[in-house]
Structures are given as C-alpha cells and as structure tokens.
Amino acid sequence: ASFDKLFGPYLEGARELTVTDPYIRTFHQARNFMEFIETVVRYKPEHEVVTVHLVTSEDTYRADQQLENFEKIKASCVPVGIDFTWEFDGTGTIHARHIVTDNGWKILLDRGLDIYQKFDNREAFDFSNRLQERRPCKAFEVTFIECEAE
C-alpha cells in the first residue's frame, strides 16, 4: 500500500485539506505526515497552491521538537505550492483521525497515517525506506465518505 494509491484519486482536484490527527508528535509521525503531503504534491496541478491544515495535539514532552518539525515541513512546502498550517487542539479531547477535502471527501483513518511497520529509516539504500509499497503494513481501515464539495 502507498499513500498515492490509497489517497491520490480522492485528493485530485482538492485545493484545501484539513487533516485531524492528535498523534502527529514524534519524528516518525511527522515523517508519515510529510509523505502524505508528498502525495498531495503529486496530485495537484503544478502551478496551483493547495492548503493543508493540520489539527493535532501538542506533545507535552517534546513540544519544541514537534514545532521544529512543523516549521521544517512548512519551509519545505512553500516552493512546491503547499500552504501548510497547523493548530493544536486546546480541548484535549480530539481522538478521531480523518482528512476532509474541499472536493467532496471525508476520509476516516482508524489509525491515522501510521500504517507501516517499523523500518530502518537511516538505511538510505533499503527500498523500504524509499518506497512505501515495500514496507510491511499494520492492520488498518480507511473509509471514504462522499460529501458535498465546498
């Protein structure tokens, strides 16, 4: 499974996406999120800007590292036409993980974007590091709900 195959057709034509996932805290979770944004880049028109907004929870132990990761993602997104923003849920009650698009889709993610088994991301020459299709997957479910486009 890859994010391109799972989400690509549903992202095509979207100009605004909101990703709600309270667990984008650690490095590997931020990396998964960045790989999702890479899929958005591959499915958007080259000269269009797409807004990707993340709603998540603040990491109470490593908030500085979490913010640094988000700032790095934001800086990487600018030259490829992605306007990345984020906010921390202040209620402390968000749990459900989903993606809402302005082209008429709500994508329910039972385990968020964390669908891959652990792999060695330091090994530059291992295909599981380079290609999502080569990574073993965890059990997960994704539900696609068609809604009215905004």
Coordinates of C-alpha atoms in Angstrom, one line a residue:
A1 CA 0.0 0.0 0.0
S2 CA 1.1 3.5 -0.7
F3 CA -0.4 6.9 0.1
D4 CA -0.5 7.6 -3.6
K5 CA -2.7 4.5 -4.2
L6 CA -4.8 5.0 -1.1
F7 CA -5.4 8.7 -1.2
G8 CA -4.3 10.1 -4.6
P9 CA -7.6 9.8 -6.5
Y10 CA -9.5 11.4 -3.7
L11 CA -7.1 14.3 -3.4
E12 CA -7.1 15.1 -7.1
G13 CA -8.8 18.5 -7.6
A14 CA -8.7 19.4 -3.9
R15 CA -7.5 22.9 -3.1
E16 CA -8.0 22.7 0.7
L17 CA -7.4 19.8 3.0
T18 CA -7.8 19.5 6.7
V19 CA -6.1 16.6 8.4
T20 CA -7.2 15.9 12.0
D21 CA -4.8 13.6 13.9
P22 CA -3.9 14.0 17.5
Y23 CA -0.8 11.9 17.1
I24 CA 1.5 13.9 14.9
R25 CA 4.0 14.3 17.6
T26 CA 7.2 12.2 17.1
F27 CA 9.7 12.2 14.3
H28 CA 8.2 9.1 12.6
Q29 CA 4.7 10.5 12.8
A30 CA 5.9 13.8 11.3
R31 CA 7.7 11.9 8.6
N32 CA 4.4 10.0 7.8
F33 CA 2.6 13.3 7.5
M34 CA 5.3 14.7 5.2
E35 CA 4.9 11.6 3.0
F36 CA 1.2 12.4 2.9
I37 CA 2.0 15.9 1.7
E38 CA 4.3 14.4 -0.9
T39 CA 1.2 12.6 -2.3
V40 CA -0.7 15.9 -2.3
V41 CA 2.1 17.4 -4.3
R42 CA 2.0 14.6 -6.9
Y43 CA -1.8 15.0 -7.3
K44 CA -2.1 18.8 -7.6
P45 CA -1.7 20.9 -10.7
E46 CA 1.9 22.1 -10.8
H47 CA 1.2 25.9 -10.6
E48 CA -1.7 25.7 -8.1
V49 CA -1.4 26.3 -4.4
V50 CA -3.1 23.7 -2.1
T51 CA -3.7 24.5 1.6
V52 CA -3.0 21.6 4.0
H53 CA -4.1 22.4 7.6
L54 CA -3.3 20.0 10.4
V55 CA -5.2 19.8 13.7
T56 CA -3.3 17.8 16.2
S57 CA -2.3 17.7 19.9
E58 CA 0.7 19.3 21.4
D59 CA 3.4 16.9 22.6
T60 CA 3.7 17.6 26.3
Y61 CA 7.2 16.1 26.5
R62 CA 8.9 17.3 23.3
A63 CA 6.8 20.4 22.2
D64 CA 10.0 22.2 20.9
Q65 CA 10.9 19.3 18.6
Q66 CA 7.3 19.0 17.4
L67 CA 7.2 22.7 16.5
E68 CA 10.7 22.5 14.8
N69 CA 9.4 19.6 12.7
F70 CA 6.3 21.6 11.7
E71 CA 8.4 24.6 10.8
K72 CA 10.7 22.4 8.6
I73 CA 7.7 20.9 6.9
K74 CA 6.2 24.4 6.3
A75 CA 9.5 25.6 4.8
S76 CA 9.8 22.6 2.5
C77 CA 6.2 23.1 1.3
V78 CA 6.5 26.7 0.1
P79 CA 8.5 26.0 -3.1
V80 CA 6.2 23.1 -4.2
G81 CA 2.9 25.1 -3.8
I82 CA 1.7 23.8 -0.5
D83 CA 0.5 26.2 2.1
F84 CA 0.9 24.2 5.3
T85 CA -0.6 25.4 8.6
W86 CA -1.3 23.7 11.9
E87 CA -3.1 24.3 15.1
F88 CA -3.1 22.5 18.5
D89 CA -6.5 21.3 19.8
G90 CA -7.0 23.1 23.0
T91 CA -9.8 20.8 24.3
G92 CA -7.6 17.8 24.8
T93 CA -10.5 15.6 23.6
I94 CA -9.8 15.0 19.9
H95 CA -9.3 11.3 19.1
A96 CA -10.7 10.6 15.6
R97 CA -8.3 10.8 12.7
H98 CA -9.6 12.0 9.3
I99 CA -8.9 14.0 6.2
V100 CA -11.6 16.4 4.9
T101 CA -11.2 17.8 1.4
D102 CA -13.0 20.7 -0.4
N103 CA -13.6 18.5 -3.4
G104 CA -16.2 16.4 -1.5
W105 CA -14.4 13.7 0.5
K106 CA -14.1 12.8 4.2
I107 CA -11.5 10.1 4.7
L108 CA -11.7 8.3 8.0
L109 CA -8.4 6.9 9.2
D110 CA -8.7 4.4 12.1
R111 CA -5.0 4.5 12.9
G112 CA -4.1 7.8 11.2
L113 CA -1.2 7.8 8.7
D114 CA 0.8 5.4 10.9
I115 CA 0.1 2.3 8.7
Y116 CA 3.6 1.0 8.3
Q117 CA 5.5 -1.5 10.4
K118 CA 8.8 -0.2 11.8
F119 CA 11.6 0.0 9.3
D120 CA 15.1 1.4 9.4
N121 CA 14.8 4.9 8.1
R122 CA 18.5 5.5 8.5
E123 CA 19.3 3.0 5.7
A124 CA 19.4 5.1 2.6
F125 CA 19.8 2.1 0.3
D126 CA 16.9 -0.1 1.6
F127 CA 13.9 0.0 -0.6
S128 CA 11.5 0.0 2.4
N129 CA 13.0 3.4 3.3
R130 CA 12.5 4.8 -0.3
L131 CA 9.2 3.1 -1.4
Q132 CA 6.1 2.8 0.7
E133 CA 5.0 -0.2 -1.4
R134 CA 8.0 -2.1 0.0
R135 CA 7.1 -1.6 3.7
P136 CA 5.1 -4.1 5.6
C137 CA 1.8 -2.7 6.8
K138 CA 0.0 -2.8 10.1
A139 CA -3.7 -3.7 10.1
F140 CA -5.7 -0.6 9.3
E141 CA -9.0 0.6 7.9
V142 CA -9.8 3.6 5.7
T143 CA -13.4 4.7 5.0
F144 CA -14.1 7.1 2.1
I145 CA -17.3 9.2 2.5
E146 CA -18.5 11.3 -0.3
C147 CA -19.8 14.6 0.8
E148 CA -20.9 17.8 -1.0
A149 CA -18.0 19.7 -2.3
E150 CA -17.5 23.1 -0.7

